[in-house]
CSV table of C-alpha atoms in Angstrom, one decimal:
chain,number,residue,atom,x,y,z
A,1376,UNK,CA,46.1,11.1,-35.9
A,1377,UNK,CA,43.7,11.4,-37.8
A,1378,UNK,CA,44.0,13.4,-41.2
A,1379,UNK,CA,41.6,14.6,-43.4
A,1380,UNK,CA,41.6,13.2,-47.1
A,1381,UNK,CA,40.8,14.9,-50.6
A,1382,UNK,CA,37.4,16.3,-51.5
A,1383,UNK,CA,35.2,13.7,-53.4
A,1384,UNK,CA,32.2,13.8,-55.7
A,1385,UNK,CA,28.5,14.0,-54.1
A,1386,UNK,CA,28.4,9.7,-55.5
A,1387,UNK,CA,31.4,8.8,-53.0
A,1388,UNK,CA,29.7,6.9,-50.2
A,1389,UNK,CA,28.1,4.9,-53.1
A,1390,UNK,CA,31.6,4.4,-54.8
A,1391,UNK,CA,33.4,3.2,-51.6
A,1392,UNK,CA,30.7,0.5,-50.9
A,1393,UNK,CA,33.0,-2.2,-52.2
A,1394,UNK,CA,31.3,-5.1,-50.4
A,1395,UNK,CA,28.1,-4.8,-53.0
A,1396,UNK,CA,29.4,-6.9,-55.4
A,1397,UNK,CA,32.7,-8.7,-53.4
A,1398,UNK,CA,29.4,-10.6,-51.4
A,1399,UNK,CA,27.0,-11.1,-54.5
A,1400,UNK,CA,24.4,-8.8,-53.3
A,1401,UNK,CA,23.7,-6.7,-56.6
A,1402,UNK,CA,23.7,-9.8,-58.4
A,1403,UNK,CA,20.6,-11.4,-56.2
A,1404,UNK,CA,19.0,-7.4,-56.6
A,1405,UNK,CA,17.9,-9.4,-60.0
A,1406,UNK,CA,16.4,-12.0,-57.4
A,1407,UNK,CA,15.0,-10.1,-54.1
A,1408,UNK,CA,15.2,-6.7,-52.7
A,1409,UNK,CA,13.7,-7.9,-49.3
A,1410,UNK,CA,10.0,-6.2,-49.9
A,1411,UNK,CA,7.8,-7.0,-47.4
A,1412,UNK,CA,10.3,-8.2,-44.7
A,1413,UNK,CA,10.1,-5.9,-41.1
A,1414,UNK,CA,13.8,-5.8,-39.4
A,1415,UNK,CA,14.2,-4.2,-36.5
A,1416,UNK,CA,17.0,-2.2,-35.9
A,1417,UNK,CA,17.9,-2.4,-32.1
A,1418,UNK,CA,20.1,0.6,-31.5
A,1419,UNK,CA,20.8,3.6,-30.5
A,1420,UNK,CA,17.7,5.4,-32.6
A,1421,UNK,CA,17.2,6.1,-36.4
A,1422,UNK,CA,17.2,9.1,-37.5
A,1423,UNK,CA,14.0,8.6,-40.0
A,1424,UNK,CA,14.9,12.2,-41.9
A,1425,UNK,CA,18.0,10.7,-43.5
A,1426,UNK,CA,17.9,10.7,-47.7
A,1427,UNK,CA,18.5,8.0,-47.6
A,1428,UNK,CA,16.5,6.4,-45.5
A,1429,UNK,CA,13.2,7.7,-47.5
A,1430,UNK,CA,10.2,5.6,-46.4
A,1431,UNK,CA,12.5,2.3,-45.3
A,1432,UNK,CA,11.2,2.9,-41.8
A,1433,UNK,CA,7.9,2.1,-40.8
A,1434,UNK,CA,7.7,2.4,-37.1
A,1435,UNK,CA,9.5,2.2,-33.9
A,1436,UNK,CA,9.8,2.3,-30.2
A,1437,UNK,CA,11.9,3.3,-27.6
A,1438,UNK,CA,12.7,1.3,-25.0
A,1439,UNK,CA,14.8,3.7,-22.8
A,1440,UNK,CA,12.8,5.7,-22.1
A,1441,UNK,CA,14.8,8.9,-22.7
A,1442,UNK,CA,14.3,9.1,-26.5
A,1443,UNK,CA,11.1,9.6,-28.8
A,1444,UNK,CA,8.3,7.5,-27.8
A,1445,UNK,CA,9.0,6.2,-32.2
A,1446,UNK,CA,12.6,5.7,-31.5
A,1447,UNK,CA,13.6,8.0,-34.1
A,1448,UNK,CA,15.7,10.2,-32.1
A,1449,UNK,CA,19.6,9.1,-31.5
A,1450,UNK,CA,20.4,8.5,-28.4
A,1451,UNK,CA,23.4,8.0,-26.1
A,1452,UNK,CA,27.0,9.2,-26.6
A,1453,UNK,CA,27.3,7.8,-30.2
A,1454,UNK,CA,23.7,8.9,-31.7
A,1455,UNK,CA,25.1,8.3,-35.4
A,1456,UNK,CA,25.3,4.5,-34.4
A,1457,UNK,CA,21.9,3.6,-35.3
A,1458,UNK,CA,21.8,5.5,-38.8
A,1459,UNK,CA,24.7,4.0,-39.8
A,1460,UNK,CA,23.6,0.9,-39.3
A,1461,UNK,CA,20.2,1.1,-41.4
A,1462,UNK,CA,21.7,2.9,-43.8
A,1463,UNK,CA,24.2,-0.2,-44.7
A,1464,UNK,CA,20.9,-2.3,-44.2
A,1465,UNK,CA,18.1,-1.1,-46.5
A,1466,UNK,CA,19.3,2.2,-47.6
A,1467,UNK,CA,17.6,3.8,-50.4
A,1468,UNK,CA,20.2,5.7,-51.4
A,1469,UNK,CA,18.9,9.2,-53.1
A,1470,UNK,CA,18.8,11.1,-56.0
A,1471,UNK,CA,19.9,14.7,-54.9
A,1472,UNK,CA,22.0,15.1,-58.0
A,1473,UNK,CA,19.1,15.0,-60.3
A,1474,UNK,CA,17.0,16.9,-58.3
A,1475,UNK,CA,19.8,19.5,-58.3
A,1476,UNK,CA,20.6,19.3,-62.4
A,1477,UNK,CA,16.8,19.7,-62.5
A,1478,UNK,CA,17.3,23.2,-60.6
A,1479,UNK,CA,20.0,24.5,-62.5
A,1480,UNK,CA,18.2,23.8,-65.3
A,1481,UNK,CA,14.9,25.4,-63.9
A,1482,UNK,CA,17.1,28.6,-62.9
A,1483,UNK,CA,18.7,28.3,-67.2
A,1484,UNK,CA,15.2,28.6,-68.3
A,1485,UNK,CA,13.7,30.8,-66.3
A,1486,UNK,CA,17.2,33.9,-67.0
A,1487,UNK,CA,17.0,32.6,-71.0
A,1488,UNK,CA,13.3,33.4,-70.8
A,1489,UNK,CA,13.2,36.5,-68.8
A,1490,UNK,CA,16.1,37.8,-71.0
A,1491,UNK,CA,14.2,37.2,-74.5
A,1492,UNK,CA,11.2,38.7,-73.3
A,1493,UNK,CA,13.4,41.8,-72.8
A,1494,UNK,CA,14.5,41.8,-75.6
A,1495,UNK,CA,11.1,41.2,-77.3
A,1496,UNK,CA,10.0,44.3,-75.5
A,1497,UNK,CA,13.0,46.5,-76.6
A,1498,UNK,CA,12.2,45.4,-80.2
A,1499,UNK,CA,8.4,46.5,-79.4
A,1500,UNK,CA,8.1,42.4,-81.3
A,1501,UNK,CA,5.6,40.2,-79.8
A,1502,UNK,CA,6.5,38.0,-76.8
A,1503,UNK,CA,8.3,34.7,-77.1
A,1504,UNK,CA,5.9,31.8,-76.0
A,1505,UNK,CA,6.3,30.5,-72.7
A,1506,UNK,CA,8.6,27.0,-72.3
A,1507,UNK,CA,7.5,24.2,-70.4
A,1508,UNK,CA,8.4,24.0,-67.5
A,1509,UNK,CA,10.8,21.7,-66.3
A,1510,UNK,CA,9.6,19.1,-63.8
A,1511,UNK,CA,12.1,18.5,-60.2
A,1512,UNK,CA,12.1,15.1,-59.0
A,1513,UNK,CA,11.0,14.8,-55.4
A,1514,UNK,CA,13.3,13.7,-52.7
A,1515,UNK,CA,13.3,10.0,-53.4
A,1516,UNK,CA,15.6,6.9,-53.9
A,1517,UNK,CA,18.9,7.5,-56.8
A,1518,UNK,CA,22.1,6.8,-57.3
A,1519,UNK,CA,24.2,8.9,-54.5
A,1520,UNK,CA,24.2,8.4,-51.2
A,1521,UNK,CA,24.0,4.5,-49.1
A,1522,UNK,CA,21.8,1.8,-50.2
A,1523,UNK,CA,22.0,-1.1,-48.5
A,1524,UNK,CA,21.7,-4.7,-48.7
A,1525,UNK,CA,17.6,-5.1,-48.4
A,1526,UNK,CA,17.0,-2.3,-50.0
A,1527,UNK,CA,12.9,-2.8,-50.1
A,1528,UNK,CA,13.2,-4.1,-46.7
A,1529,UNK,CA,11.1,-2.6,-43.9
A,1530,UNK,CA,13.1,-0.8,-41.0
A,1531,UNK,CA,11.4,-0.4,-37.0
A,1532,UNK,CA,13.1,1.5,-34.8
A,1533,UNK,CA,14.1,0.5,-31.3
A,1534,UNK,CA,16.0,2.8,-29.5
A,1535,UNK,CA,18.4,1.7,-26.5
A,1536,UNK,CA,20.1,3.7,-24.5
A,1537,UNK,CA,24.1,2.5,-24.0
A,1538,UNK,CA,27.9,4.5,-23.4
A,1539,UNK,CA,26.6,6.5,-20.8
A,1540,UNK,CA,24.3,5.9,-17.2
A,1541,UNK,CA,20.8,6.8,-18.8
A,1542,UNK,CA,19.1,10.0,-17.9
A,1543,UNK,CA,15.9,7.8,-17.4
A,1544,UNK,CA,16.8,5.2,-15.3
A,1545,UNK,CA,16.1,2.4,-17.3
A,1546,UNK,CA,19.1,-0.5,-17.2
A,1547,UNK,CA,20.4,-2.2,-20.8
A,1548,UNK,CA,19.7,-5.7,-19.1
A,1549,UNK,CA,16.3,-4.4,-18.8
A,1550,UNK,CA,16.5,-2.6,-22.4
A,1551,UNK,CA,17.5,-5.4,-23.9
A,1552,UNK,CA,14.7,-7.9,-23.6
A,1553,UNK,CA,11.7,-5.0,-23.8
A,1554,UNK,CA,13.2,-4.2,-27.3
A,1555,UNK,CA,13.6,-8.0,-28.1
A,1556,UNK,CA,10.2,-8.9,-27.2
A,1557,UNK,CA,8.7,-5.4,-29.3
A,1558,UNK,CA,10.3,-6.5,-32.7
A,1559,UNK,CA,8.5,-9.5,-32.3
A,1560,UNK,CA,5.2,-8.6,-31.1
A,1561,UNK,CA,5.5,-6.1,-34.4
A,1562,UNK,CA,5.6,-8.5,-37.2
A,1563,UNK,CA,10.4,-8.4,-37.4
A,1564,UNK,CA,11.0,-11.7,-39.4
A,1565,UNK,CA,15.1,-10.3,-38.7
A,1566,UNK,CA,16.7,-8.3,-35.6
A,1567,UNK,CA,19.9,-6.9,-35.8
A,1568,UNK,CA,21.6,-6.3,-33.0
A,1569,UNK,CA,24.6,-4.2,-33.4
A,1570,UNK,CA,26.3,-4.2,-30.1
A,1571,UNK,CA,27.9,-6.5,-27.7
A,1572,UNK,CA,29.1,-6.6,-24.1
A,1573,UNK,CA,32.2,-7.5,-23.4
A,1574,UNK,CA,31.5,-10.3,-21.6
A,1575,UNK,CA,29.9,-13.6,-22.9
A,1576,UNK,CA,27.4,-14.4,-20.0
A,1577,UNK,CA,24.1,-13.0,-20.0
A,1578,UNK,CA,21.1,-11.9,-17.2
A,1579,UNK,CA,18.6,-14.3,-16.6
A,1580,UNK,CA,15.8,-12.3,-18.2
A,1581,UNK,CA,16.9,-12.4,-21.5
A,1582,UNK,CA,16.4,-16.3,-21.9
A,1583,UNK,CA,12.8,-15.3,-22.1
A,1584,UNK,CA,13.3,-12.8,-24.6
A,1585,UNK,CA,15.2,-14.8,-27.1
A,1586,UNK,CA,13.1,-17.5,-26.6
A,1587,UNK,CA,10.3,-15.2,-27.5
A,1588,UNK,CA,12.2,-14.5,-30.8
A,1589,UNK,CA,12.9,-18.3,-31.2
A,1590,UNK,CA,9.3,-19.8,-30.7
A,1591,UNK,CA,8.1,-16.6,-33.4
A,1592,UNK,CA,10.5,-17.7,-36.0
A,1593,UNK,CA,12.4,-14.8,-36.3
A,1594,UNK,CA,16.1,-14.9,-37.5
A,1595,UNK,CA,18.4,-12.7,-34.7
A,1596,UNK,CA,21.1,-11.4,-35.9
A,1597,UNK,CA,23.8,-9.7,-33.6
A,1598,UNK,CA,27.5,-8.2,-34.2
A,1599,UNK,CA,30.7,-10.6,-32.6
A,1600,UNK,CA,32.4,-7.2,-31.5
A,1601,UNK,CA,35.7,-6.0,-31.7
A,1602,UNK,CA,39.6,-6.5,-30.8
A,1603,UNK,CA,40.0,-2.5,-31.1
A,1604,UNK,CA,37.2,-2.1,-28.6
A,1605,UNK,CA,39.0,-4.8,-26.2
A,1606,UNK,CA,37.1,-7.4,-26.4
A,1607,UNK,CA,39.0,-10.7,-27.1
A,1608,UNK,CA,36.2,-12.6,-27.7
A,1609,UNK,CA,32.6,-13.1,-28.5
A,1610,UNK,CA,30.1,-11.2,-25.9
A,1611,UNK,CA,26.6,-11.9,-25.1
A,1612,UNK,CA,24.4,-11.5,-27.0
A,1613,UNK,CA,26.2,-12.8,-29.8
A,1614,UNK,CA,27.3,-15.8,-27.7
A,1615,UNK,CA,23.7,-16.9,-27.0
A,1616,UNK,CA,22.4,-20.0,-28.9
A,1617,UNK,CA,20.1,-19.3,-32.0
A,1618,UNK,CA,21.6,-16.4,-32.3
A,1619,UNK,CA,24.1,-15.5,-35.6
A,1620,UNK,CA,26.6,-14.5,-35.6
A,1621,UNK,CA,28.9,-12.1,-37.1
A,1622,UNK,CA,32.7,-11.8,-38.0
A,1623,UNK,CA,34.4,-9.0,-39.6
A,1624,UNK,CA,36.9,-9.5,-42.5
A,1625,UNK,CA,38.7,-6.5,-44.9
A,1626,UNK,CA,38.5,-6.0,-48.1
A,1627,UNK,CA,41.4,-8.8,-49.1
A,1628,UNK,CA,38.3,-11.5,-47.6
A,1629,UNK,CA,41.2,-11.5,-44.4
A,1630,UNK,CA,39.9,-12.0,-41.0
A,1631,UNK,CA,39.9,-8.6,-39.6
A,1632,UNK,CA,42.8,-8.0,-36.4
A,1633,UNK,CA,40.6,-4.4,-35.3
A,1634,UNK,CA,36.9,-4.8,-36.7
A,1635,UNK,CA,36.2,-8.4,-35.4
A,1636,UNK,CA,36.9,-10.9,-32.8
A,1637,UNK,CA,36.8,-14.6,-32.7
A,1638,UNK,CA,34.8,-17.5,-30.7
A,1639,UNK,CA,33.4,-21.3,-31.0
A,1640,UNK,CA,29.8,-19.1,-31.4
A,1641,UNK,CA,30.6,-17.2,-35.1
A,1642,UNK,CA,28.4,-18.1,-37.6
A,1643,UNK,CA,29.2,-15.9,-40.5
A,1644,UNK,CA,32.2,-13.3,-41.6
A,1645,UNK,CA,31.3,-10.6,-43.4
A,1646,UNK,CA,32.9,-7.3,-44.6
A,1647,UNK,CA,33.8,-5.0,-41.8
A,1648,UNK,CA,36.1,-2.1,-43.2
A,1649,UNK,CA,36.3,0.0,-44.6
A,1650,UNK,CA,32.4,0.3,-45.1
A,1651,UNK,CA,30.3,3.7,-45.7
A,1652,UNK,CA,27.4,4.5,-43.8
A,1653,UNK,CA,24.9,7.2,-43.1
A,1654,UNK,CA,24.3,10.0,-40.0
A,1655,UNK,CA,22.4,12.1,-38.4
A,1656,UNK,CA,21.5,14.4,-40.6
A,1657,UNK,CA,22.0,13.9,-43.9
A,1658,UNK,CA,26.0,13.1,-44.3
A,1659,UNK,CA,28.0,9.7,-44.1
A,1660,UNK,CA,31.0,8.7,-42.3
A,1661,UNK,CA,33.8,5.9,-43.3
A,1662,UNK,CA,34.1,3.9,-40.3
A,1663,UNK,CA,35.2,0.2,-39.5
A,1664,UNK,CA,34.0,-3.2,-37.2
A,1665,UNK,CA,31.7,-6.0,-37.1
A,1666,UNK,CA,28.2,-3.1,-36.3
A,1667,UNK,CA,28.5,-2.7,-39.9
A,1668,UNK,CA,29.2,-6.4,-40.7
A,1669,UNK,CA,26.0,-7.7,-38.5
A,1670,UNK,CA,23.4,-5.6,-41.0
A,1671,UNK,CA,24.9,-6.9,-44.4
A,1672,UNK,CA,24.1,-10.6,-42.8
A,1673,UNK,CA,20.7,-8.7,-42.2
A,1674,UNK,CA,19.9,-7.4,-45.3
A,1675,UNK,CA,20.6,-11.1,-46.5
A,1676,UNK,CA,18.2,-13.3,-44.1
A,1677,UNK,CA,15.5,-10.0,-45.3
A,1678,UNK,CA,16.1,-10.7,-49.0
A,1679,UNK,CA,15.8,-14.6,-48.4
A,1680,UNK,CA,12.4,-14.1,-46.6
A,1681,UNK,CA,11.4,-12.1,-49.1
A,1682,UNK,CA,12.0,-14.6,-51.8
A,1683,UNK,CA,10.6,-17.5,-49.6
A,1684,UNK,CA,8.4,-16.4,-47.8
A,1685,UNK,CA,7.2,-19.4,-46.4
A,1686,UNK,CA,10.9,-20.5,-44.8
A,1687,UNK,CA,11.6,-20.7,-41.1
A,1688,UNK,CA,13.9,-19.2,-39.6
A,1689,UNK,CA,16.9,-21.9,-38.8
A,1690,UNK,CA,16.4,-22.3,-43.3
A,1691,UNK,CA,17.2,-19.0,-43.5
A,1692,UNK,CA,20.6,-19.1,-41.2
A,1693,UNK,CA,21.4,-22.6,-42.1
A,1694,UNK,CA,21.3,-21.0,-46.3
A,1695,UNK,CA,23.8,-18.3,-45.0
A,1696,UNK,CA,25.3,-20.8,-43.4
A,1697,UNK,CA,26.2,-23.6,-46.0
A,1698,UNK,CA,27.0,-21.3,-48.5
A,1699,UNK,CA,29.0,-18.9,-47.6
A,1700,UNK,CA,32.7,-19.9,-49.1
A,1701,UNK,CA,35.3,-21.5,-46.8
A,1702,UNK,CA,37.9,-19.5,-45.2
A,1703,UNK,CA,40.7,-19.6,-42.9
A,1704,UNK,CA,41.3,-23.6,-41.6
A,1705,UNK,CA,39.3,-25.6,-43.9
A,1706,UNK,CA,35.5,-26.1,-42.3
A,1707,UNK,CA,34.4,-24.1,-39.2
A,1708,UNK,CA,36.9,-22.2,-37.6
A,1709,UNK,CA,37.0,-19.4,-34.6
A,1710,UNK,CA,38.1,-16.5,-36.8
A,1711,UNK,CA,35.3,-16.9,-39.8
A,1712,UNK,CA,33.1,-19.5,-38.6
A,1713,UNK,CA,31.6,-21.2,-41.4
A,1714,UNK,CA,32.9,-18.5,-44.1
A,1715,UNK,CA,32.8,-15.5,-46.2
A,1716,UNK,CA,28.9,-14.1,-46.9
A,1717,UNK,CA,28.4,-15.0,-50.0
A,1718,UNK,CA,24.8,-13.2,-50.7
A,1719,UNK,CA,24.3,-15.1,-54.5
A,1720,UNK,CA,24.7,-18.2,-53.2
A,1721,UNK,CA,22.5,-17.9,-49.8
A,1722,UNK,CA,19.3,-16.9,-52.2
A,1723,UNK,CA,19.7,-19.1,-55.4
A,1724,UNK,CA,22.2,-21.8,-54.2
A,1725,UNK,CA,20.1,-25.7,-54.1
A,1726,UNK,CA,20.2,-25.8,-50.3
A,1727,UNK,CA,18.9,-29.0,-48.5
A,1728,UNK,CA,16.1,-28.6,-45.9
A,1729,UNK,CA,16.9,-28.6,-42.4
A,1730,UNK,CA,14.1,-28.8,-39.1
A,1731,UNK,CA,17.1,-27.5,-36.2
A,1732,UNK,CA,18.7,-24.7,-36.2
A,1733,UNK,CA,22.6,-25.0,-36.9
A,1734,UNK,CA,23.5,-22.0,-34.0
A,1735,UNK,CA,21.6,-24.3,-31.7
A,1736,UNK,CA,19.3,-23.3,-29.5
A,1737,UNK,CA,18.1,-20.9,-26.4
A,1738,UNK,CA,15.4,-23.1,-25.5
A,1739,UNK,CA,17.6,-26.2,-25.0
A,1740,UNK,CA,20.2,-23.9,-23.3
A,1741,UNK,CA,17.7,-23.1,-21.0
A,1742,UNK,CA,16.5,-26.6,-19.9
A,1743,UNK,CA,20.3,-27.6,-20.0
A,1744,UNK,CA,21.9,-24.8,-17.7
A,1745,UNK,CA,19.1,-22.9,-15.9
A,1746,UNK,CA,18.2,-24.9,-12.8
A,1747,UNK,CA,14.7,-22.3,-12.0
A,1748,UNK,CA,11.6,-23.7,-14.7
A,1749,UNK,CA,12.0,-23.4,-18.2
A,1750,UNK,CA,10.4,-20.6,-18.7
A,1751,UNK,CA,7.2,-20.2,-20.8
A,1752,UNK,CA,6.7,-18.9,-24.2
A,1753,UNK,CA,5.1,-15.7,-22.9
A,1754,UNK,CA,7.2,-12.6,-22.5
A,1755,UNK,CA,9.3,-11.4,-20.0
A,1756,UNK,CA,10.4,-8.1,-18.7
A,1757,UNK,CA,11.7,-9.5,-15.6
A,1758,UNK,CA,15.3,-7.5,-15.0
A,1759,UNK,CA,16.2,-9.3,-12.7
A,1760,UNK,CA,20.2,-11.5,-12.0
A,1761,UNK,CA,20.5,-15.5,-12.0
A,1762,UNK,CA,22.6,-15.6,-9.2
A,1763,UNK,CA,23.3,-19.7,-9.8
A,1764,UNK,CA,26.6,-21.1,-11.2
A,1765,UNK,CA,25.6,-24.0,-13.7
A,1766,UNK,CA,28.3,-26.7,-13.0
A,1767,UNK,CA,26.9,-28.3,-16.6
A,1768,UNK,CA,29.5,-27.3,-19.3
A,1769,UNK,CA,28.1,-25.3,-22.0
A,1770,UNK,CA,26.3,-25.5,-25.7
A,1771,UNK,CA,28.0,-23.6,-27.8
A,1772,UNK,CA,27.7,-21.2,-25.3
A,1773,UNK,CA,29.1,-20.0,-21.9
A,1774,UNK,CA,27.8,-21.5,-19.4
A,1775,UNK,CA,26.0,-19.2,-15.9
A,1776,UNK,CA,28.4,-17.6,-13.6
A,1777,UNK,CA,27.8,-15.6,-10.2
A,1778,UNK,CA,29.0,-11.9,-10.2
A,1779,UNK,CA,30.8,-11.0,-7.5
A,1780,UNK,CA,30.3,-8.6,-4.9
A,1781,UNK,CA,32.3,-5.7,-7.0
A,1782,UNK,CA,31.6,-6.9,-10.7
A,1783,UNK,CA,28.6,-5.8,-12.4
A,1784,UNK,CA,26.5,-9.2,-14.1
A,1785,UNK,CA,27.4,-6.6,-17.2
A,1786,UNK,CA,29.1,-4.3,-17.9
A,1787,UNK,CA,27.7,-0.7,-17.2
A,1788,UNK,CA,27.1,-0.4,-21.0
A,1789,UNK,CA,26.9,-2.0,-23.8
A,1790,UNK,CA,29.7,-1.5,-26.3
A,1791,UNK,CA,28.9,-0.6,-29.7
A,1792,UNK,CA,30.4,-3.2,-31.9
A,1793,UNK,CA,32.8,-1.2,-34.5
A,1794,UNK,CA,36.5,0.0,-33.7
A,1795,UNK,CA,37.0,3.3,-35.0
A,1796,UNK,CA,34.1,5.7,-36.6
A,1797,UNK,CA,35.3,9.1,-39.2
A,1798,UNK,CA,33.2,11.5,-40.0
A,1799,UNK,CA,32.3,12.8,-43.3
A,1800,UNK,CA,30.6,16.0,-43.5
A,1801,UNK,CA,28.2,17.1,-46.9
A,1802,UNK,CA,29.8,21.0,-47.6
A,1803,UNK,CA,27.9,21.8,-51.1
A,1804,UNK,CA,27.9,19.0,-53.7
A,1805,UNK,CA,30.8,17.2,-51.9
A,1806,UNK,CA,31.5,14.8,-49.1
A,1807,UNK,CA,34.8,15.3,-46.7
A,1808,UNK,CA,36.4,11.6,-45.7
A,1809,UNK,CA,37.9,11.8,-42.4
A,1810,UNK,CA,40.7,8.9,-42.1
A,1811,UNK,CA,42.7,7.0,-39.9
A,1812,UNK,CA,46.0,6.9,-40.5
A,1813,UNK,CA,45.6,2.9,-38.8
A,1814,UNK,CA,43.7,1.7,-41.2
A,1815,UNK,CA,46.8,1.1,-43.9
A,1816,UNK,CA,48.7,-0.7,-40.6
A,1817,UNK,CA,45.4,-3.0,-40.4
A,1818,UNK,CA,45.0,-4.0,-43.5
A,1819,UNK,CA,49.3,-4.7,-43.6
A,1820,UNK,CA,49.0,-6.6,-40.3
A,1821,UNK,CA,44.9,-8.6,-41.2
A,1822,UNK,CA,45.8,-12.4,-41.8
A,1823,UNK,CA,44.0,-15.3,-42.6
A,1824,UNK,CA,44.5,-18.7,-40.9
A,1825,UNK,CA,44.0,-20.1,-37.5
A,1826,UNK,CA,43.5,-19.1,-34.0
A,1827,UNK,CA,47.0,-20.2,-33.1
A,1828,UNK,CA,48.4,-18.3,-36.5
A,1829,UNK,CA,46.3,-15.2,-36.4
A,1830,UNK,CA,48.7,-12.4,-34.8
A,1831,UNK,CA,46.4,-9.8,-32.3
A,1832,UNK,CA,47.4,-6.2,-31.5
A,1833,UNK,CA,47.6,-5.6,-28.0
A,1834,UNK,CA,44.4,-4.0,-26.7
A,1835,UNK,CA,44.0,-3.4,-22.6
A,1836,UNK,CA,40.9,-5.6,-21.4
A,1837,UNK,CA,40.1,-3.0,-19.1
A,1838,UNK,CA,39.7,-0.4,-22.5
A,1839,UNK,CA,36.0,0.7,-23.6
A,1840,UNK,CA,35.3,0.7,-27.2
A,1841,UNK,CA,34.7,4.6,-27.6
A,1842,UNK,CA,38.5,5.2,-26.7
A,1843,UNK,CA,39.6,3.9,-30.4
A,1844,UNK,CA,37.2,6.6,-31.7
A,1845,UNK,CA,37.7,10.3,-32.4
A,1846,UNK,CA,35.6,12.8,-31.3
A,1847,UNK,CA,34.6,14.5,-34.7
A,1848,UNK,CA,32.5,17.3,-35.3
A,1849,UNK,CA,29.6,16.6,-36.9
A,1850,UNK,CA,28.4,19.3,-39.1
A,1851,UNK,CA,24.0,19.5,-39.2
């Protein structure tokens, strides 16, 4: 059941961004806003025309074969996803209210002058002097709409086809490594992947792509997934060693029951519910999930790389982890990882130098677990699938498994990492929020603590994440 909420003012989206203050983001903007850092958003494509993204997207590519060459066409059965992620990461907000006010003032001035001319003419008096024109500002950043964590970072939009069969026939197993390699080659210093499979293992072709990113000093951030989508544990690519995996918390700072999951590969937790982001066509949506938590962390990584341009990826990741606020079971646990994101501390706290990535390394995992020759640093687009089974225990990641004849190595699609999407359309100067009646239930039942003490809702593992999202119409 979904019920409409009362309409809000045009700045309702900005007013709903509670995480900006709670995560220390607004405070750290005095230090960095991510200027000069490219962040690749590997997703369903970004609508570059959204007013909150004016000037944010500096390039892109479609790797699905079904979209626009520059990755600017939202694809698949959930095309909103990439734009939602992009606005949370690097939205600039907009100045729509200032434009409307200036236009209204200009109309009032025009009408008043026309009345004065008419009166002067009737009185046979000289016409009044023309007033100075009122300047109407051009569209740009402003106090309305969604502002991202790193509002001066530069985005690369890499569009995938997920959720249904790709009309171009290119599998997701092949799209992912192509996307990662292209992002690295274009100079991305951070890659955001708000997506995930329902299984922890990944095709061998992904080894080469993620090693390529590792060898080129790129921070890769991935969503841990959501129980509401049938994910009882973290799935690939968030299980790949070296990747910074992000779990989700609610507004009270508790591990989210629906909008997160659990696993040994979780690095940090960030706000996952309730969130608000931009939709293709210029609207907004109230939503939830680790798909939204991941870009918050990617934005912080971008700000760190902007402030410390010579800092290597392992140190960037380490800064985020060691400055996180401990939560749940003392120390590192399967719900919060190292703790809850603290953006201000991540950029300003004194942190000892480290040489190794605290999330481990894909290169070492390949050496130990792949029996074939160690992949070179050169990229490979081979979408092949490993048929071998390792007998060695994994290093903070699952061991490769041989798929059965009646079961694909990965599910036929990669699920998008959010539990619910509630469309917020714009009508005149107002926003209309559609909220789930389950939101209060999630907040009431979310609890902190160890994995053993967390009471999880029942979810059938065979359900697709899209089963939990309403088929809502978006007014363009």
